[in-house]
Short mmCIF file of C-alpha atoms and ligand atoms in Angstrom, two decimals:
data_model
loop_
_atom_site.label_atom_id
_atom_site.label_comp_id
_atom_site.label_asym_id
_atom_site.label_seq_id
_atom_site.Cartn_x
_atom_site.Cartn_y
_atom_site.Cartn_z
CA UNK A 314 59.69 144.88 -53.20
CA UNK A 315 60.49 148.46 -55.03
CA UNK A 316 61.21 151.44 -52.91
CA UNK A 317 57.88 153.16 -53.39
CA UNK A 318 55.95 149.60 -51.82
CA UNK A 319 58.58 149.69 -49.06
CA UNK A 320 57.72 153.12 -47.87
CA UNK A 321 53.92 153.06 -48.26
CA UNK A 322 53.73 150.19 -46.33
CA UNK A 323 55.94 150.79 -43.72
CA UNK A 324 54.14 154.38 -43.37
CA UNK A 325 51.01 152.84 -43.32
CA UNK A 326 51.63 149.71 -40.78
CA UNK A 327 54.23 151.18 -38.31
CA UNK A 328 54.86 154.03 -36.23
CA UNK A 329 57.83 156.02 -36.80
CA UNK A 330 60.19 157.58 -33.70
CA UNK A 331 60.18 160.63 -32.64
CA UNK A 332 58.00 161.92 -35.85
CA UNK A 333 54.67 162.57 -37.08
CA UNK A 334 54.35 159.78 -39.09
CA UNK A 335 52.89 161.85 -42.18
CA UNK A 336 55.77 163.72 -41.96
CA UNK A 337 58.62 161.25 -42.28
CA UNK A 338 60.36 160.46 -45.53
CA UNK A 339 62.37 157.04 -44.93
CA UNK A 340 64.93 155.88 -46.92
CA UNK A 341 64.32 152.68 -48.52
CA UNK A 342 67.14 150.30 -48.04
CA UNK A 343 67.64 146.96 -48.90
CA UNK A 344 71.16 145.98 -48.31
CA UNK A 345 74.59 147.25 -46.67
CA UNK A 346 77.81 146.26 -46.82
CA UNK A 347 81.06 147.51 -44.93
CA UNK A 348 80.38 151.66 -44.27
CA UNK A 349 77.74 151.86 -47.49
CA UNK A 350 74.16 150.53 -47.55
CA UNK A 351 71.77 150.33 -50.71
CA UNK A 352 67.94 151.33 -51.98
CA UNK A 353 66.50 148.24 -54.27
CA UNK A 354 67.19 150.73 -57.04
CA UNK A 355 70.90 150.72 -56.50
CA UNK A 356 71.13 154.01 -54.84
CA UNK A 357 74.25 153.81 -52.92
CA UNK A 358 74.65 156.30 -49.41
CA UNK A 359 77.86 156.39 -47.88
CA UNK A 360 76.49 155.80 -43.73
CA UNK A 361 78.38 158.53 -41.92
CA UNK A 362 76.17 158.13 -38.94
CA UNK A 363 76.64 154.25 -38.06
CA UNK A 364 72.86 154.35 -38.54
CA UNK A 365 72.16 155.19 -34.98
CA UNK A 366 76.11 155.65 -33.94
CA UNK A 367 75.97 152.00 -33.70
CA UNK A 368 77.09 150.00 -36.44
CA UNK A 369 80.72 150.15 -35.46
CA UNK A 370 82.34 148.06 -37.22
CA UNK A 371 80.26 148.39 -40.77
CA UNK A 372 77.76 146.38 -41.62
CA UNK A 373 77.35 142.78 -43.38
CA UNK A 374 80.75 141.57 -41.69
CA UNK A 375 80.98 138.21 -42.92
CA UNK A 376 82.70 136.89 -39.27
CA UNK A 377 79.66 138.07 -37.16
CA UNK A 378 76.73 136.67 -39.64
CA UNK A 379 78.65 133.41 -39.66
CA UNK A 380 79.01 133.23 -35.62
CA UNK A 381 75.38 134.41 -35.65
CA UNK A 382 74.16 131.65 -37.65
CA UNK A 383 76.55 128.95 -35.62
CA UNK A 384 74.46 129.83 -32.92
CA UNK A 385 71.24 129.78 -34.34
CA UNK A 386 71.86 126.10 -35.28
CA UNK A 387 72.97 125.45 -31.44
CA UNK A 388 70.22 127.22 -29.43
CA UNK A 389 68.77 130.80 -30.58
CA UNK A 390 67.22 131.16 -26.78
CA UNK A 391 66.85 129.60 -23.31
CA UNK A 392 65.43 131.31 -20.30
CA UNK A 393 67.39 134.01 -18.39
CA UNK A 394 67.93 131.48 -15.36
CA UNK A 395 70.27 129.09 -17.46
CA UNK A 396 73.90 128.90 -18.10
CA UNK A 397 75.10 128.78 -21.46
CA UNK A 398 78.86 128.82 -23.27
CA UNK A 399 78.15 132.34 -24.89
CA UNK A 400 76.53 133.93 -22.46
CA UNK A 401 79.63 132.71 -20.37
CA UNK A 402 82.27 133.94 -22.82
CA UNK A 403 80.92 137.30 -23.76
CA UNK A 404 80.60 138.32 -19.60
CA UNK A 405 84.55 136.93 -19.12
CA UNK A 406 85.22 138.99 -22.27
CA UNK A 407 83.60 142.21 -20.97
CA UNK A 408 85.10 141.65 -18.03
CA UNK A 409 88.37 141.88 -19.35
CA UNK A 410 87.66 144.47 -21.77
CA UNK A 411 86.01 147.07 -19.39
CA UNK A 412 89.14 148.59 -16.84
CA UNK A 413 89.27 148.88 -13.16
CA UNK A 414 86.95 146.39 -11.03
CA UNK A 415 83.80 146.23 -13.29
CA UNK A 416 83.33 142.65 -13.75
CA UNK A 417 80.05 141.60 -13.28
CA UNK A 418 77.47 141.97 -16.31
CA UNK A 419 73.50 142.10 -16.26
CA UNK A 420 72.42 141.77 -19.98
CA UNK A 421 69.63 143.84 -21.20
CA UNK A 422 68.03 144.65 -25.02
CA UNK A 423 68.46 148.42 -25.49
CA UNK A 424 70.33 151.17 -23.66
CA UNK A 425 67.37 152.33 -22.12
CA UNK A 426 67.42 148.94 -20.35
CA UNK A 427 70.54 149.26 -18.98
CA UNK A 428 69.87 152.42 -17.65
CA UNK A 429 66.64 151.29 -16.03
CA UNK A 430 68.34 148.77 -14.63
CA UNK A 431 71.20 150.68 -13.58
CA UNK A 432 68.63 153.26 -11.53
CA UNK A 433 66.95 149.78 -9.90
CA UNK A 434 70.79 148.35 -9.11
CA UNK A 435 71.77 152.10 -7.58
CA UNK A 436 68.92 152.66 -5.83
CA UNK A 437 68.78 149.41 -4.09
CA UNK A 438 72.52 149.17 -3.26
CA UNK A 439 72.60 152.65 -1.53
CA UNK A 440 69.18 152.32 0.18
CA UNK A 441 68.80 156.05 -1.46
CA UNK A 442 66.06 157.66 -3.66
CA UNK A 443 67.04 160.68 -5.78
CA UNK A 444 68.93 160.46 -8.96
CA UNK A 445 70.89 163.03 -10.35
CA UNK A 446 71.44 163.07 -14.19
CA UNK A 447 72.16 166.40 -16.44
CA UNK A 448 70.13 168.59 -18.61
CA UNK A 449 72.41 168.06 -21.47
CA UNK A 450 71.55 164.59 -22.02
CA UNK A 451 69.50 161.66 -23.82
CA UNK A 452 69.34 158.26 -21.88
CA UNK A 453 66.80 156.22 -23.54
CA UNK A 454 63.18 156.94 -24.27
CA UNK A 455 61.32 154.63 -21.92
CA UNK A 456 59.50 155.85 -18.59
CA UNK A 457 62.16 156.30 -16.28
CA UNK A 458 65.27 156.89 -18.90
CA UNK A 459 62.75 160.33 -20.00
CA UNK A 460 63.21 161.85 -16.89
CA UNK A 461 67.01 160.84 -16.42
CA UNK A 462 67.39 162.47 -19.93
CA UNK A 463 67.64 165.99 -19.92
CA UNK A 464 66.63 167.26 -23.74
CA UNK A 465 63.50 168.21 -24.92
CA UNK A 466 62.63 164.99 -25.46
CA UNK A 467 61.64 164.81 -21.83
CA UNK A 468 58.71 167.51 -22.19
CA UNK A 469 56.13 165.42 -23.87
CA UNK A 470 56.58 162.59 -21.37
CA UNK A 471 56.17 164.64 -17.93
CA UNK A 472 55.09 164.48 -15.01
CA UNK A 473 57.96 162.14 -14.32
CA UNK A 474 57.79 160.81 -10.90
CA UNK A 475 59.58 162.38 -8.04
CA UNK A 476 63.37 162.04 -7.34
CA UNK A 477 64.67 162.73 -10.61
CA UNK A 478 67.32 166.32 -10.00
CA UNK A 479 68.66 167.73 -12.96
CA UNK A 480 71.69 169.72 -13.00
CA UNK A 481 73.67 171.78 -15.84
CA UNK A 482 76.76 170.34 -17.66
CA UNK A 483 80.07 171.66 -16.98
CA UNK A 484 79.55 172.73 -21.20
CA UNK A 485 75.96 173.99 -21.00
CA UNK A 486 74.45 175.13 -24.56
CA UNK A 487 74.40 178.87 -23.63
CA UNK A 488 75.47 179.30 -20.50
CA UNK A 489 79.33 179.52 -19.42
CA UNK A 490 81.37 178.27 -16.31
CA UNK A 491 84.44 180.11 -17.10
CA UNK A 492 86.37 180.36 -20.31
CA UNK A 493 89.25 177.75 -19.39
CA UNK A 494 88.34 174.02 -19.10
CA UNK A 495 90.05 174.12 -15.37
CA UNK A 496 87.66 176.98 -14.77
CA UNK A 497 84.66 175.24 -15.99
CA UNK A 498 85.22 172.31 -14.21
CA UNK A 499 86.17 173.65 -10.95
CA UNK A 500 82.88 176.32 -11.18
CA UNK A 501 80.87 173.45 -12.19
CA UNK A 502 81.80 171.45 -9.62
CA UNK A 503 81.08 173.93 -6.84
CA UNK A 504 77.86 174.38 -8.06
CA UNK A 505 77.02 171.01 -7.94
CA UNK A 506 78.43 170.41 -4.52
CA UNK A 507 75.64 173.11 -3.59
CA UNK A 508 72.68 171.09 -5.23
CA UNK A 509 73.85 167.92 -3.27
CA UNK A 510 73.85 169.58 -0.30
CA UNK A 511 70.53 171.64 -0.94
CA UNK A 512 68.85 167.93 -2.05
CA UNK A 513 70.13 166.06 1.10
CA UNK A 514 73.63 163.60 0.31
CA UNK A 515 71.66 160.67 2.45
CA UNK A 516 68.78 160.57 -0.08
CA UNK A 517 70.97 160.55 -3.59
CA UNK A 518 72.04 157.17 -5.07
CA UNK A 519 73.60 157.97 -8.12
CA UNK A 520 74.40 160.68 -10.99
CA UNK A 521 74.08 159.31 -14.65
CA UNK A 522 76.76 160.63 -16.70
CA UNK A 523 77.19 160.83 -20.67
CA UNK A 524 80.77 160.12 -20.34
CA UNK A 525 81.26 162.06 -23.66
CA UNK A 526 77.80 164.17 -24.44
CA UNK A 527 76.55 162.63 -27.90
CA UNK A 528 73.12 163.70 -29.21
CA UNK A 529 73.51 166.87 -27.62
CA UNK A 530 76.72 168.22 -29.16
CA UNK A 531 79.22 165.48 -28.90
CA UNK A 532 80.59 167.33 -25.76
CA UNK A 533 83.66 165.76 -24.34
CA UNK A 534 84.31 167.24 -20.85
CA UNK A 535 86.59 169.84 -20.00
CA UNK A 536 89.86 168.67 -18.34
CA UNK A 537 89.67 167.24 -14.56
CA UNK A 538 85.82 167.05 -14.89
CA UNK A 539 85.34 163.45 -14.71
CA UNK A 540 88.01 162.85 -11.79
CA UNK A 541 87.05 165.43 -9.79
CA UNK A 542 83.02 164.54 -10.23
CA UNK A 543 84.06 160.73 -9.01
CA UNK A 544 85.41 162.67 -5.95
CA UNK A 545 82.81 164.74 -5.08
CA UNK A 546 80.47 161.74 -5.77
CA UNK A 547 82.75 159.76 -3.78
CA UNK A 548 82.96 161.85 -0.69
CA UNK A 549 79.14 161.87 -0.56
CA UNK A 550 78.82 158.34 -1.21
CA UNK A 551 76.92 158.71 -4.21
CA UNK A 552 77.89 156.27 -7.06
CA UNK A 553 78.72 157.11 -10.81
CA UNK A 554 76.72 155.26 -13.61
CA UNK A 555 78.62 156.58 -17.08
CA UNK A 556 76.33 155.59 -19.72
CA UNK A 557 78.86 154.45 -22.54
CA UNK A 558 75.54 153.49 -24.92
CA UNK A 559 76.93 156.18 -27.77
CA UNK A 560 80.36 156.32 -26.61
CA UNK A 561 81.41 152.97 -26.01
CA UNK A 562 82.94 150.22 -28.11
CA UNK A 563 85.83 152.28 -30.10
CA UNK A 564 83.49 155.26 -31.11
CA UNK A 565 86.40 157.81 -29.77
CA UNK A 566 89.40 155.91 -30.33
CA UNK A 567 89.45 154.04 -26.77
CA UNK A 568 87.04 151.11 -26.11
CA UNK A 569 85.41 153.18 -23.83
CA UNK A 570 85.33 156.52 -23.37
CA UNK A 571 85.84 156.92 -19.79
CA UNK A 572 89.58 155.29 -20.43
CA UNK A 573 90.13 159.00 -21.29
CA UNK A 574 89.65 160.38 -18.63
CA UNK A 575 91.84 158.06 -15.99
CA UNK A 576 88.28 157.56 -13.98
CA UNK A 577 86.41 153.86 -13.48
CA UNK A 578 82.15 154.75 -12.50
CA UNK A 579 81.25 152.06 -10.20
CA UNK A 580 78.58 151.58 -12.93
CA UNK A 581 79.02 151.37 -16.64
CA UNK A 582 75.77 151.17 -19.53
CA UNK A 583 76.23 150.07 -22.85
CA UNK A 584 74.21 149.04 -25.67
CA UNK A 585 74.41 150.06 -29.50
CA UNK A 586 78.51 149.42 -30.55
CA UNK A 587 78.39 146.21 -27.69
CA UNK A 588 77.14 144.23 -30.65
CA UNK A 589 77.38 146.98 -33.86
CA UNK A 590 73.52 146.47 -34.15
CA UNK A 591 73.66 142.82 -35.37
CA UNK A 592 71.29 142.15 -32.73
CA UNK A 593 69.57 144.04 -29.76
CA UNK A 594 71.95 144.15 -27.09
CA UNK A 595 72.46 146.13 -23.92
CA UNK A 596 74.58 145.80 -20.71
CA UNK A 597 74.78 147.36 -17.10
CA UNK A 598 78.45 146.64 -16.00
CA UNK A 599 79.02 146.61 -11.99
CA UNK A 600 81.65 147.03 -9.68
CA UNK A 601 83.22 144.04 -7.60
CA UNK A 602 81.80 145.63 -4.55
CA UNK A 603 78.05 146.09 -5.80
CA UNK A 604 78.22 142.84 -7.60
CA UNK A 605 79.11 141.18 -3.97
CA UNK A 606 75.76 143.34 -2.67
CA UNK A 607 73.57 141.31 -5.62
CA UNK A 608 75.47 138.12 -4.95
CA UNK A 609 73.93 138.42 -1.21
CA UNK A 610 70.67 140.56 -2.10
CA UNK A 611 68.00 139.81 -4.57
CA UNK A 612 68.44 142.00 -8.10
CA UNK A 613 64.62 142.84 -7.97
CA UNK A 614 64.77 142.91 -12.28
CA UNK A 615 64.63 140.70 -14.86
CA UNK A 616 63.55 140.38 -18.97
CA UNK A 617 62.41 137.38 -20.53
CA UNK A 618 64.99 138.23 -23.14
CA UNK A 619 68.22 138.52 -20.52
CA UNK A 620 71.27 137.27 -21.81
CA UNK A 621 69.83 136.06 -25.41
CA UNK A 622 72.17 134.11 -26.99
CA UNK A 623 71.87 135.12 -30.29
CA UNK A 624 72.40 138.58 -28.94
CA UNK A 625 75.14 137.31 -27.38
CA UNK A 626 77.11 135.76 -30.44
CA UNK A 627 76.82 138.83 -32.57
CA UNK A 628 78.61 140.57 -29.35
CA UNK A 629 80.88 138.01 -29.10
CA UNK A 630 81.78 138.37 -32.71
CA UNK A 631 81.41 142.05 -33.46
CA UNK A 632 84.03 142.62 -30.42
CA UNK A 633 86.36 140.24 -31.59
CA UNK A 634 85.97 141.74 -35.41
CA UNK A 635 86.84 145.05 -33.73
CA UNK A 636 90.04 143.50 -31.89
CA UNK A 637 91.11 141.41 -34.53
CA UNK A 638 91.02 144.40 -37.36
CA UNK A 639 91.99 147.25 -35.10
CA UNK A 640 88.99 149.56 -35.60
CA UNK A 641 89.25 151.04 -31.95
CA UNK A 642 93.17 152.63 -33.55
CA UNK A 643 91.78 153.26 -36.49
CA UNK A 644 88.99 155.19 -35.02
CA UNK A 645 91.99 157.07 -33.17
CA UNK A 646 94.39 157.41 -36.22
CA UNK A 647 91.64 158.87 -38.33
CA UNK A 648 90.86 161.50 -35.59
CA UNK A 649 93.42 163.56 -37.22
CA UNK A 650 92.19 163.39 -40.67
CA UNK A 651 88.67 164.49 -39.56
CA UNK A 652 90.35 167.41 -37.87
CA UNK A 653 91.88 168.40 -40.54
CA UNK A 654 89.01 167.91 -43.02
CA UNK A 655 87.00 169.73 -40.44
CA UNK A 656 90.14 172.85 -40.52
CA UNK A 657 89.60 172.98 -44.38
CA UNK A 658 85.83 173.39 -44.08
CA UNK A 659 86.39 176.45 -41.83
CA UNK A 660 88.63 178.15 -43.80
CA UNK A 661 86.09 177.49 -47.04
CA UNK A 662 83.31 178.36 -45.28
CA UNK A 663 82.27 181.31 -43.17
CA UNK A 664 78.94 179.56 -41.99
CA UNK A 665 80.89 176.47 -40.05
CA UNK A 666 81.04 177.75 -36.84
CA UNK A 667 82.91 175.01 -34.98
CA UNK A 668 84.15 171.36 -35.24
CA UNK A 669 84.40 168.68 -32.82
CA UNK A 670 86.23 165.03 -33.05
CA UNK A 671 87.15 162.55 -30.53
CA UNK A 672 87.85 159.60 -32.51
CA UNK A 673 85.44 158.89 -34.94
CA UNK A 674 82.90 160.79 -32.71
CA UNK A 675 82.62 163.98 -34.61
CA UNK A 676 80.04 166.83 -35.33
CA UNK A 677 79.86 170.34 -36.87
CA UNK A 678 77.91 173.18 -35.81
CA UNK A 679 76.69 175.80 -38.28
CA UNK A 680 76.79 179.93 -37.59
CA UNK A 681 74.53 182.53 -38.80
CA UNK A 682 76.56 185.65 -38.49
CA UNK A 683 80.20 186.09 -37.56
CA UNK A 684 79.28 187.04 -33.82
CA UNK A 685 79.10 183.26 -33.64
CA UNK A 686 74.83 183.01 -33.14
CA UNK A 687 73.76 179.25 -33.94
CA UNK A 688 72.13 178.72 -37.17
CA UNK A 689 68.83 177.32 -35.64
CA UNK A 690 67.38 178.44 -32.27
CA UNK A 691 67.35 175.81 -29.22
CA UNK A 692 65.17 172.89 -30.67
CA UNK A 693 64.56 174.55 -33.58
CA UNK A 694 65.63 174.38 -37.05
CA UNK A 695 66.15 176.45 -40.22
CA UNK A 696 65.73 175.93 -43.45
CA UNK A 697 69.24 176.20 -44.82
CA UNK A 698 69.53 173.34 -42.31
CA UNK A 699 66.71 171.29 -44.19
CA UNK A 700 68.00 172.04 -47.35
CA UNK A 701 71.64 170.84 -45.76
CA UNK A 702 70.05 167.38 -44.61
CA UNK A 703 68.55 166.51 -48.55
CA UNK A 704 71.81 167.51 -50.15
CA UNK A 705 73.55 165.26 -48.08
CA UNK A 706 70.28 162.72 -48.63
CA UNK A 707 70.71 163.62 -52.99
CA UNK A 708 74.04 163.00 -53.06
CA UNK A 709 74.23 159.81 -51.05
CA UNK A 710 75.69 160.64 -47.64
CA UNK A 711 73.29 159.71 -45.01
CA UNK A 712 73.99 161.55 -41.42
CA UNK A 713 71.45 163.18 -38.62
CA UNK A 714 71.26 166.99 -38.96
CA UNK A 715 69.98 168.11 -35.70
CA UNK A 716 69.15 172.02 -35.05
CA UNK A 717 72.06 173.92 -36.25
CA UNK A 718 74.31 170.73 -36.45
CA UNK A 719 74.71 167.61 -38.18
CA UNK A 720 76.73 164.56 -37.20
CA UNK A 721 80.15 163.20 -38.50
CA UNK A 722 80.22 159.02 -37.37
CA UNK A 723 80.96 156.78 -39.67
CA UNK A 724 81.67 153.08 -38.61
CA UNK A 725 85.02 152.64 -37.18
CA UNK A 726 85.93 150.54 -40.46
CA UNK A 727 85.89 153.40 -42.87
CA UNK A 728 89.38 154.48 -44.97
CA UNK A 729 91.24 157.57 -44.98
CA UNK A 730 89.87 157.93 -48.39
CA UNK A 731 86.33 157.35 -47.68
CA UNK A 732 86.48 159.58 -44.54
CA UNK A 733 87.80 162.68 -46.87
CA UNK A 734 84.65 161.54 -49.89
CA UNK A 735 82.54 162.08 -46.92
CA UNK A 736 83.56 165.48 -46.08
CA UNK A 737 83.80 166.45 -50.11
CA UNK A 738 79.89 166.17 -49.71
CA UNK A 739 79.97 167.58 -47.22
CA UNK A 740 82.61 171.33 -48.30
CA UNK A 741 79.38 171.26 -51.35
CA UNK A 742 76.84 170.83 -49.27
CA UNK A 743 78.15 174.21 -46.87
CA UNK A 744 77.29 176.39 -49.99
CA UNK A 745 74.21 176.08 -48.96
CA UNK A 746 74.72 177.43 -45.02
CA UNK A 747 76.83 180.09 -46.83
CA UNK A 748 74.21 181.38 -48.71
CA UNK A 749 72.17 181.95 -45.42
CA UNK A 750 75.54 183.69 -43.56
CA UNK A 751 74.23 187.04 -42.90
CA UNK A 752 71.82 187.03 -45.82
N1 PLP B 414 72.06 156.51 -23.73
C1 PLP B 414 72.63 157.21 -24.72
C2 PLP B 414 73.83 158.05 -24.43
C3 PLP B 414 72.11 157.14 -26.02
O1 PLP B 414 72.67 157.85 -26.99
C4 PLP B 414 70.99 156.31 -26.26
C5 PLP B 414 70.40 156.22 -27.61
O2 PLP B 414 70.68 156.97 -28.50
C6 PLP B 414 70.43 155.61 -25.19
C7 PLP B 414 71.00 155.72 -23.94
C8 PLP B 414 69.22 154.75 -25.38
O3 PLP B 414 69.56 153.59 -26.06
P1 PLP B 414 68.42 152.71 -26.75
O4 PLP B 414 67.84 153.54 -27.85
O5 PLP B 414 69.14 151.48 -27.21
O6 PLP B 414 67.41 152.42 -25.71
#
């Protein structure tokens, strides 16, 4: 099939996400291989977004279509009440992968899953209601993960139902909690003392954390933030679900991203980088003492697609490929040269406002003026910014350009070299923002 047959059909037989379907203009691809992926014409794009920040360790990785394929030839599915070999190896591995005492794994399809279930697994361990998440957030688009998620996202799909607090980020987009990270943490962590105690401590279960923010800004915390919100959480008993879905699986140069931090959340979600997108794959990770509470208590959830093997071996294999070739330190090791590519832009160009890396988690945000103002308003765009996203689309680098930003995550496979041919489309495609610097 030829490009053109690709798109008209897909257009005219599916619905797109988070679009207008007229309005979408999808690249036509018919192949990948390592951190590139192809159009039936040949086109090639260099994927510095992972696709959805999720093919970590590239694509077409010979060692996780084999183990895939193994499997398929074994058994591709049995229902979620059986044991099987994979299903066994994959929770032992987890278990030995993920720190502290989170050892126990319910397997899900999607993030969003393991979210839901994480609110059903919270909620029912604590005997409490209200959920707590922040406004600077995404957690999944289905029912209940819309109103955990904070972003505008969540507008089209209220009412939510009741129980659902949101509270501001120690980083929020415009307002400040102090110019040092201690005073930012320690502000924001008054604050939210106050909301817990306005909202009742008996009645909250949980907050849902972004250990590292990722849609909206790729936000690691300020310093002491994520121990001192464990204590405060603790004191209250309220637990702390980190949602690792973006973050997780070598993205910023640790497996996880809470190993940053020296914090364990008694509940961890992960999706996306569990299996690099080979298959659809999610997990809610417990604690030893919640896990006890299930072992003795009914988990009142289930999918008819819970622990899928096939899901399974491309997890299986996709975190040993990761292991066995060092991505998570090469994620870390290249840190530095996306620092430094990011220095370079900013001393080339007076619209890049500021630059962000934590491994191979990056992003760049784009200025209008020297007083710092954002390119694009709050949820809104500008057109320097949509000329931005089809220079990068012409000349073959695909990556998500998002109000006044655009995203720097390329699978944790890519080279020094192709890290710094990246940003070279990237220091051409800035002319552009330059031309709308205080023009
Ligand atoms: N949580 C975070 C932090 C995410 O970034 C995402 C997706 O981008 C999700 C949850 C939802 O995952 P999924 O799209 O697999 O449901």
């Amino acid at each position: 099939m030829d490009s053109q047959d690709m798109i008209d059909l897909c257009k005219k037989h599916t619905m797109y996400t988070w679009a207008a379907g007229d309005n979408v203009e999808p690249i036509p691809v018919e192949r990948a291989e390592g951190v590139y992926f192809y159009t039936p014409e040949g086109k090639r794009f260099l994927d510095f977004n992972s696709q959805l920040m999720s093919v970590n360790i590239g694509h077409s990785h010979p060692r996780v279509i084999e183990a895939m394929h193994q499997q398929l030839q074994q058994v591709a599915y049995v229902y979620p009440g059986t044991a099987t070999a994979v299903r066994a190896r994959v929770a032992k591995m987890l278990s030995e992968l993920v720190p502290g005492d989170i050892n126990t794994f319910f397997f899900t399809l999607s993030g969003a899953e393991s979210n839901e279930n994480a609110i059903k697994a919270a909620r029912s361990y604590t005997g409490r209601f209200k959920i707590l998440s922040r406004y600077r957030s995404y957690h999944g688009a289905t029912n209940a993960c819309m109103q955990l998620t904070g972003d505008p996202r969540r507008w089209a799909n209220e009412p939510g139902s009741p129980g659902f607090i949101k509270v501001m980020d120690p980083r929020p987009y415009h307002y400040s909690f102090g110019e040092s990270e201690e005073e930012q943490t320690a502000r924001n962590l008054e604050y939210l003392e106050e909301v817990i105690m306005y909202e009742g401590p008996d009645t909250i279960a949980a907050m849902f954390v972004e250990t590292i923010t990722g849609t909206n800004g790729i936000q690691p915390p300020p310093k002491g933030y994520l121990k001192g919100l464990k204590a405060l959480l603790e004191k209250y008993g309220i637990l702390m679900v980190c949602d690792e879905v973006m973050c997780g699986f070598g993205r910023t140069g640790k497996m996880f991203g809470f190993e940053h931090y020296d914090v364990v959340p008694d509940i961890v979600t992960m999706a996306k980088g569990l299996t690099s997108s080979y298959a659809p794959l999610g997990a809610m990770g417990v604690s030893d003492a919640i896990a006890e509470h299930f072992k003795k208590n009914m988990f009142w959830g289930g999918l008819t697609y819970n622990s899928h093997c096939l899901a399974l071996s491309a997890a299986e294999a996709s975190i040993q490929v990761m292991l066995d070739e060092k991505l998570v330190e090469n994620a870390a090791r290249l840190e530095s040269v996306m620092r430094e590519e990011m220095e370079r832009l900013k001393e080339r160009h007076p619209s890049f406002k500021e630059g962000r890396a934590l491994g191979l988690f990056g992003m760049i945000d784009v200025q209008k003026n020297s007083a710092g103002e954002r390119i694009a308003p709050f949820n809104g765009s500008h057109p320097a910014m949509t000329k931005l996203g089809q220079f990068f689309r012409d000349n073959g680098l695909f990556t998500f350009v998002r109000w006044g930003s655009f995203m720097c995550n390329p699978p944790l496979c890519i080279t020094e070299e192709q890290l710094r041919e990246g940003f070279a489309i990237i220091d051409r495609g800035m002319e552009i923002t330059d031309a709308a610097f205080e023009g």
